[in-house]
PDB file of C-alpha atoms in Angstrom:
ATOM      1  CA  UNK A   1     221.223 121.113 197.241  1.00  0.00           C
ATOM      2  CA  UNK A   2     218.573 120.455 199.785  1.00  0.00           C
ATOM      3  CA  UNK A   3     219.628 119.813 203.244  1.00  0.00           C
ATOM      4  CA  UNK A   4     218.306 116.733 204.952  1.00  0.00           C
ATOM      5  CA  UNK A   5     215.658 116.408 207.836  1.00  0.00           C
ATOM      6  CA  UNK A   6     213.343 119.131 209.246  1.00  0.00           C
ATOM      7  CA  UNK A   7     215.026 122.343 210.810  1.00  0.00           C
ATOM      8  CA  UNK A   8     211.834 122.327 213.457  1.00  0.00           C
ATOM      9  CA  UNK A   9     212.974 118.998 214.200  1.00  0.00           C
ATOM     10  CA  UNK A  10     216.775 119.572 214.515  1.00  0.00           C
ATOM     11  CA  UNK A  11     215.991 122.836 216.364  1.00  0.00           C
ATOM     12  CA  UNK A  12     214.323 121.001 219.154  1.00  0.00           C
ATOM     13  CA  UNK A  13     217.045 118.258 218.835  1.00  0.00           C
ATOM     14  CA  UNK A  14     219.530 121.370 219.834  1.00  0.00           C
ATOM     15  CA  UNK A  15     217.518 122.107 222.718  1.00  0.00           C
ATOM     16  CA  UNK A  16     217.521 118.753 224.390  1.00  0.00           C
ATOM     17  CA  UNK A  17     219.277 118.678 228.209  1.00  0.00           C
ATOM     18  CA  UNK A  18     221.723 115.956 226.949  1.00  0.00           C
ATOM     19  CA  UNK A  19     225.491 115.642 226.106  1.00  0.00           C
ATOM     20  CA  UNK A  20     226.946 117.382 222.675  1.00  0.00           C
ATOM     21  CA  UNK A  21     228.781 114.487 221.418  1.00  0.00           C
ATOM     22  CA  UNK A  22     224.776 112.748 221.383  1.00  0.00           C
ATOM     23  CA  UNK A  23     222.979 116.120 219.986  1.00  0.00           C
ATOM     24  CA  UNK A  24     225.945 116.432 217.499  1.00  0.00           C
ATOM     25  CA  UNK A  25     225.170 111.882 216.417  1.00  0.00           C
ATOM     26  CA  UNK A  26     221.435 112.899 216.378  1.00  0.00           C
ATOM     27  CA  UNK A  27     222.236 116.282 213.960  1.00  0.00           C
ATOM     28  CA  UNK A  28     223.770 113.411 211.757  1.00  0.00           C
ATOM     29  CA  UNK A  29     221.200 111.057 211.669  1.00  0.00           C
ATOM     30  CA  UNK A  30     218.473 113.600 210.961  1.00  0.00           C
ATOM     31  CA  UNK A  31     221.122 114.900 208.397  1.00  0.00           C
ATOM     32  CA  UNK A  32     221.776 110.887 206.835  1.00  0.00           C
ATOM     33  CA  UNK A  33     224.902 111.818 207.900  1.00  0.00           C
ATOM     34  CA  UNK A  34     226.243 108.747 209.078  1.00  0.00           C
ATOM     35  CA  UNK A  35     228.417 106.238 207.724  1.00  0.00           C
ATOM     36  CA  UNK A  36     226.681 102.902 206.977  1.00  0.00           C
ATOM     37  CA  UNK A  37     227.471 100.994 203.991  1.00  0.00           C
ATOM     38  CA  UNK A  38     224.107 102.239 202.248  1.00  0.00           C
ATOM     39  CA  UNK A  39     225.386 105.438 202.659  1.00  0.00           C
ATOM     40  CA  UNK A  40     228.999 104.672 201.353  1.00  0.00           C
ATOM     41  CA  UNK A  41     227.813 103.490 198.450  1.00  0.00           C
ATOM     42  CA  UNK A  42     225.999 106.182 197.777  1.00  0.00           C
ATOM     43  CA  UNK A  43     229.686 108.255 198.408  1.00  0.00           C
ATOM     44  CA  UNK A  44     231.309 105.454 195.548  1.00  0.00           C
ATOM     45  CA  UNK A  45     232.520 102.893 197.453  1.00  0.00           C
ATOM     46  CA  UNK A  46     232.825 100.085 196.684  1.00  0.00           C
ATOM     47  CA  UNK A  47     231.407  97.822 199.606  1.00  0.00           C
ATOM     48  CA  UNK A  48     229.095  95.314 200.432  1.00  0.00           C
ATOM     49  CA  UNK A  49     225.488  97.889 201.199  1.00  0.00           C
ATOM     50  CA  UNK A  50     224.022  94.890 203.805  1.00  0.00           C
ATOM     51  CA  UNK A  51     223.945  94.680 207.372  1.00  0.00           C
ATOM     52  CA  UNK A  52     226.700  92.793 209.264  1.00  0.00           C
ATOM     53  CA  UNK A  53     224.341  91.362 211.473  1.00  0.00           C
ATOM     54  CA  UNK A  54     221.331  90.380 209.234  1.00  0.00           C
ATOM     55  CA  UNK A  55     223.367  89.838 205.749  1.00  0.00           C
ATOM     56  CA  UNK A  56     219.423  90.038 204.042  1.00  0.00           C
ATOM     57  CA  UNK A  57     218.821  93.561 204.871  1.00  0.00           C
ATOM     58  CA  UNK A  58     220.544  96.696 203.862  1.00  0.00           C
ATOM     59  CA  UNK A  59     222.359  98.710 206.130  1.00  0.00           C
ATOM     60  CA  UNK A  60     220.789 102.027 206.243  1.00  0.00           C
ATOM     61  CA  UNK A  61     220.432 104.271 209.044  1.00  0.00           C
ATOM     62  CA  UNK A  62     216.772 103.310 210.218  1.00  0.00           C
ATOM     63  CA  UNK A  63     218.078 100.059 210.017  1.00  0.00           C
ATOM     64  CA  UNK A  64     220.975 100.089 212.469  1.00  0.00           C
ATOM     65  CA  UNK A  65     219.201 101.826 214.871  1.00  0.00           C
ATOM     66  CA  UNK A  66     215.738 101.079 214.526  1.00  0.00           C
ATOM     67  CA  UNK A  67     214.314  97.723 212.404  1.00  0.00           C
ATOM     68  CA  UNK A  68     217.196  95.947 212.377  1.00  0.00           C
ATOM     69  CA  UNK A  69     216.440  92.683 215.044  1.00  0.00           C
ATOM     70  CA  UNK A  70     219.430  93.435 216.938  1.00  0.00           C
ATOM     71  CA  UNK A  71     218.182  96.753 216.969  1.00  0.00           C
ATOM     72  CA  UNK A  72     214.442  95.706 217.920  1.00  0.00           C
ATOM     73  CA  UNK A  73     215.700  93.169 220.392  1.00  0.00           C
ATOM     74  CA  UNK A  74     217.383  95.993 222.186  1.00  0.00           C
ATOM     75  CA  UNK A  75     214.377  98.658 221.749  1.00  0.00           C
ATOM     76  CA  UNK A  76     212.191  95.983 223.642  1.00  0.00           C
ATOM     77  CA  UNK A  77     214.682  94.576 226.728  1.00  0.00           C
ATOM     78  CA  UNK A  78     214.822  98.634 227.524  1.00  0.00           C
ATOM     79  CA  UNK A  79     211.290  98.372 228.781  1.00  0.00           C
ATOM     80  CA  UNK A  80     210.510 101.691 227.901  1.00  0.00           C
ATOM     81  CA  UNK A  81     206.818 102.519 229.030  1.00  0.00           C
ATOM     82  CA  UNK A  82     205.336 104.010 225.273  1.00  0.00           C
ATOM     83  CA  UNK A  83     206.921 100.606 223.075  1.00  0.00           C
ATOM     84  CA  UNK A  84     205.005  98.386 223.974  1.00  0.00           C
ATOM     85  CA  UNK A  85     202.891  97.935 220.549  1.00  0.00           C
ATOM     86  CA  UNK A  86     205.339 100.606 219.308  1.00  0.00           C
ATOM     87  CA  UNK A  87     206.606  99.972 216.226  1.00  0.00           C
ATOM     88  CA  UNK A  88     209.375 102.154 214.516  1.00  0.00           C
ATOM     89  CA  UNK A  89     208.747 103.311 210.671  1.00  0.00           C
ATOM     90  CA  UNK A  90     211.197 103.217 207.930  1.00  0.00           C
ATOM     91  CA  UNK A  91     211.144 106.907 208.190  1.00  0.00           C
ATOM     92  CA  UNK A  92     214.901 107.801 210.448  1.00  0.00           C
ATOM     93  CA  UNK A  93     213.317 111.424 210.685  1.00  0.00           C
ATOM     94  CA  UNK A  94     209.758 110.604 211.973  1.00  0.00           C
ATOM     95  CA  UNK A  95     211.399 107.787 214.402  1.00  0.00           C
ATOM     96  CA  UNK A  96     213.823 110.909 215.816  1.00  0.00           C
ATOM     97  CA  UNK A  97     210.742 112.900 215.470  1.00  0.00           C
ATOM     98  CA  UNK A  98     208.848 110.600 217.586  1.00  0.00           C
ATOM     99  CA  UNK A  99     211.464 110.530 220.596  1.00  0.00           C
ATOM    100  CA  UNK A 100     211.877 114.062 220.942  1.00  0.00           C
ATOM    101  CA  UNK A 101     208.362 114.565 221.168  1.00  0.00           C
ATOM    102  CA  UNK A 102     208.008 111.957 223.581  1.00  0.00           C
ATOM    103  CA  UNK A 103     210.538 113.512 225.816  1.00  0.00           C
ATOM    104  CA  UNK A 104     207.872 116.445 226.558  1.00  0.00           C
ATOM    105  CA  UNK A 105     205.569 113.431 227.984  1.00  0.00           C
ATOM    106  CA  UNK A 106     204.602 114.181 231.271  1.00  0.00           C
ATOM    107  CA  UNK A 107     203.757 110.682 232.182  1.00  0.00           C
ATOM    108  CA  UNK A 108     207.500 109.431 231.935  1.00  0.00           C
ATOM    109  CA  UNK A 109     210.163 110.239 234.494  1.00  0.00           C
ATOM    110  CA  UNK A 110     213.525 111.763 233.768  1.00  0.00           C
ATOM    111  CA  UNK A 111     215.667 108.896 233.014  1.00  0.00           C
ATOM    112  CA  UNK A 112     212.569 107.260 230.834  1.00  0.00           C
ATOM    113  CA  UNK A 113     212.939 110.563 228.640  1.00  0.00           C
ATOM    114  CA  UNK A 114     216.538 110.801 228.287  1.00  0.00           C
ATOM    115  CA  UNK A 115     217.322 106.993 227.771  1.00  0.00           C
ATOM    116  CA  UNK A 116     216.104 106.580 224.176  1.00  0.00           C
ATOM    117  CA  UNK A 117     218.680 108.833 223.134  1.00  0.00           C
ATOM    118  CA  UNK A 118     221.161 107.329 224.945  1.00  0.00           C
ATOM    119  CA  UNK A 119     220.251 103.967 223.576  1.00  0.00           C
ATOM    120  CA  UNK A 120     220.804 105.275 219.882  1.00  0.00           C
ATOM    121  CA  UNK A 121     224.264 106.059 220.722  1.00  0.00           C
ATOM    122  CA  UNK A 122     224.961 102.663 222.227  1.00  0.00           C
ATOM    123  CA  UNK A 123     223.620 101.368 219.119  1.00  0.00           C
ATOM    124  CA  UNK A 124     225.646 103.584 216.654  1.00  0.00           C
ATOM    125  CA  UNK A 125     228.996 102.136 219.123  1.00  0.00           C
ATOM    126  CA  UNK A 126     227.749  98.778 218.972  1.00  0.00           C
ATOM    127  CA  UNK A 127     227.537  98.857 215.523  1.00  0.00           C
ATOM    128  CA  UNK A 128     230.664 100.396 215.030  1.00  0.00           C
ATOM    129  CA  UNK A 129     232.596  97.709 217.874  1.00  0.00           C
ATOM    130  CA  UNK A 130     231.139  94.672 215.094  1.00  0.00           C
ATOM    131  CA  UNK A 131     232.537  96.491 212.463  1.00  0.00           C
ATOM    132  CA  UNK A 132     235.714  97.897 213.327  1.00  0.00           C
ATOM    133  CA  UNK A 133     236.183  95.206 216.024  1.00  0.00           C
ATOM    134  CA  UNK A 134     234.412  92.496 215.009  1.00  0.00           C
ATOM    135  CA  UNK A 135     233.198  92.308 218.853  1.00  0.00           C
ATOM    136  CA  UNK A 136     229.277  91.435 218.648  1.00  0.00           C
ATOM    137  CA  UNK A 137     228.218  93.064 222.649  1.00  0.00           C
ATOM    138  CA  UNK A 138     224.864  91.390 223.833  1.00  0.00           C
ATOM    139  CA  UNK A 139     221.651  93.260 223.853  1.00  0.00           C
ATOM    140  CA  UNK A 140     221.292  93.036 227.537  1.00  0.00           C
ATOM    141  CA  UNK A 141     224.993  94.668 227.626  1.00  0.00           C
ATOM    142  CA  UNK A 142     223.979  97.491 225.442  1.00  0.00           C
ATOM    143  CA  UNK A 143     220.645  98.075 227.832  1.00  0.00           C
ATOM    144  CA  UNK A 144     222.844  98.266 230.913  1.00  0.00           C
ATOM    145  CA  UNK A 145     225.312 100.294 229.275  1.00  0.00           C
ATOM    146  CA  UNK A 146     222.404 102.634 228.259  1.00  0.00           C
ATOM    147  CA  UNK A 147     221.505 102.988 231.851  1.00  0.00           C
ATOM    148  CA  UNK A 148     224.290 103.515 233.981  1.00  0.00           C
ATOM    149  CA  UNK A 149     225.286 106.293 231.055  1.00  0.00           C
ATOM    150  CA  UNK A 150     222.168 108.285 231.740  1.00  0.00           C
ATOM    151  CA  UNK A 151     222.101 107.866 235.682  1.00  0.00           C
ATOM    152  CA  UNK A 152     225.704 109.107 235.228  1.00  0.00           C
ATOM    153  CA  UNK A 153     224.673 111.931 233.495  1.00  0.00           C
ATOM    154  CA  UNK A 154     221.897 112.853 235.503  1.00  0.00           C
ATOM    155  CA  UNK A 155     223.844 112.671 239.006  1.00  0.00           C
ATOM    156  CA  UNK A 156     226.681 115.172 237.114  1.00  0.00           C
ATOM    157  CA  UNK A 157     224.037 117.279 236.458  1.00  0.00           C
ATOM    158  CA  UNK A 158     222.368 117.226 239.801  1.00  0.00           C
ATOM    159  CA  UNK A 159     225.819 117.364 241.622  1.00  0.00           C
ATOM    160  CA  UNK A 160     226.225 120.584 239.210  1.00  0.00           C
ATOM    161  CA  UNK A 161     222.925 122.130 239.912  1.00  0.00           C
ATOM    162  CA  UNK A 162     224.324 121.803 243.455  1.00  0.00           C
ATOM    163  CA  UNK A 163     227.131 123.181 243.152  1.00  0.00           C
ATOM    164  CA  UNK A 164     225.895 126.082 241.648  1.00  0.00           C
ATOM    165  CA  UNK A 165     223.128 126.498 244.149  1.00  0.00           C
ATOM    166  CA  UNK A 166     225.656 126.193 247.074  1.00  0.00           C
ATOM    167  CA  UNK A 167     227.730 129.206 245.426  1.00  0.00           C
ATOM    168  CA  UNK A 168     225.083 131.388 245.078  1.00  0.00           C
ATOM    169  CA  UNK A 169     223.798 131.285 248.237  1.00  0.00           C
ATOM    170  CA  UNK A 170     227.501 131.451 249.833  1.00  0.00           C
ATOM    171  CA  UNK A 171     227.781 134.518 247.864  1.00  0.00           C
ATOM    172  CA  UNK A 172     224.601 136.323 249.241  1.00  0.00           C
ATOM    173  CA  UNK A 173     225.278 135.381 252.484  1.00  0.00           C
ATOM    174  CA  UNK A 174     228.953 137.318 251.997  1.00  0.00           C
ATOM    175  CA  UNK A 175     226.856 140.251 251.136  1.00  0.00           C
ATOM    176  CA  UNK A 176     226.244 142.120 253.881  1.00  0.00           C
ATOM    177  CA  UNK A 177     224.856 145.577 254.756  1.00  0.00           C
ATOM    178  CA  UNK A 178     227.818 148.374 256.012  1.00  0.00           C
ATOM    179  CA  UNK A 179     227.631 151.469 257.622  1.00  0.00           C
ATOM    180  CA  UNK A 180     228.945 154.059 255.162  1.00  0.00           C
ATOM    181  CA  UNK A 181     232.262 155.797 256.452  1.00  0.00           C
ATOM    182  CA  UNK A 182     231.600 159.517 256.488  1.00  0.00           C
ATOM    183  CA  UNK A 183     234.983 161.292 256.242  1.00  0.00           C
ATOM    184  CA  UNK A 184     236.295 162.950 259.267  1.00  0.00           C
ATOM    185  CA  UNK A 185     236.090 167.075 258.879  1.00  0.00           C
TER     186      UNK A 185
END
C-alpha cells in the first residue's frame, strides 16, 4: 500500500519550530489520518459521512478545516496578510503544502507564520467540542484562542532562548585562567 501525502512535504512539516502534539495533527492530515465521518466510513462504519455543521456537505478533511463555512468564516476573521483573495483547494495536501511554504515568507512576521497552524488545530478541537460535546464555540472564540496559543508559545520559547543564553554566558564567565601549581622539589 501507498502511503499518503508527499514525504518532501511531511519532511518540511517535521522541521517546523512548533509544538509536537501540532506536527504530529499535521503528519495526520497529510497522512488522511484523521477521523471524520468520510473517513469512518471508509473504515466500515456505519455513520452519517456529512458535516455536523453544514448537513449538505461531506465531512472530509479539507472540509473541516478548510471549505467548510465555519471553517472559511474563521480563515477570514484571522486577518492573515496572504488570504485575502486566497482561496483554499479541495486538495488537504496542496492547502498544507501552501502554509508551510508560506511560513518561509519573508514579508510576514513570526506570529503571522506560525498562526495558520495553530488555527488548524483549533479547528480540529472545535470540531471535535461539536461532536463529542455538542458545544458549537464562535469563530471569533476560535481566532482568539488561536492567538493567545501562539504568543504563548512564542514567549516560552523566547523565555527559553533566554535561559539558555544566560547559562552559557554564566558558565564562561566561571571559566577562568589559573596559574598552574608546579610541585614543590
Amino acid at each position: 500500500m501507498v502511503p499518503h501525502g508527499s514525504v518532501e512535504i511531511k519532511n518540511k512539516l517535521w522541521k517546523l519550530p512548533i509544538i509536537p502534539k501540532i506536527k504530529y495533527m499535521l503528519w495526520r492530515t497529510i497522512s488522511k489520518a484523521l477521523p471524520t465521518r468520510s473517513r469512518l466510513l471508509t473504515r466500515g462504519m456505519d455513520i452519517d459521512p456529512h458535516c455536523p455543521r453544514c448537513p449538505t456537505e461531506e465531512e472530509t478533511i479539507n472540509h473541516v478545516l478548510f471549505t467548510c463555512p465555519y471553517a472559511a468564516s474563521i480563515w477570514g476573521l484571522s486577518n492573515f496578510p496572504w488570504l485575502p483573495g486566497h482561496t483554499f483547494s479541495q486538495d488537504t495536501e496542496e492547502n498544507i503544502s501552501f502554509l508551510i511554504n508560506s511560513f518561509s515568507s519573508n514579508t510576514l512576521n513570526t506570529e503571522q507564520r506560525l498562526a495558520p497552524f495553530w488555527l488548524i488545530w483549533r479547528l480540529w478541537k472545535a470540531r471535535n467540542n461539536l461532536v463529542f460535546n455538542k458545544f458549537s464555540e464562535s469563530c471569533s472564540r476560535v481566532v482568539t484562542q488561536t492567538e493567545a496559543e501562539v504568543n504563548e508559545w512564542l514567549q516560552d520559547v523566547n523565555r527559553r532562548e533566554e535561559a539558555s543564553d544566560l547559562k552559557r554566558s554564566s558558565q564562561r564567565a566561571n571559566v577562568r585562567w589559573k596559574k598552574p601549581v608546579f610541585p614543590l622539589v
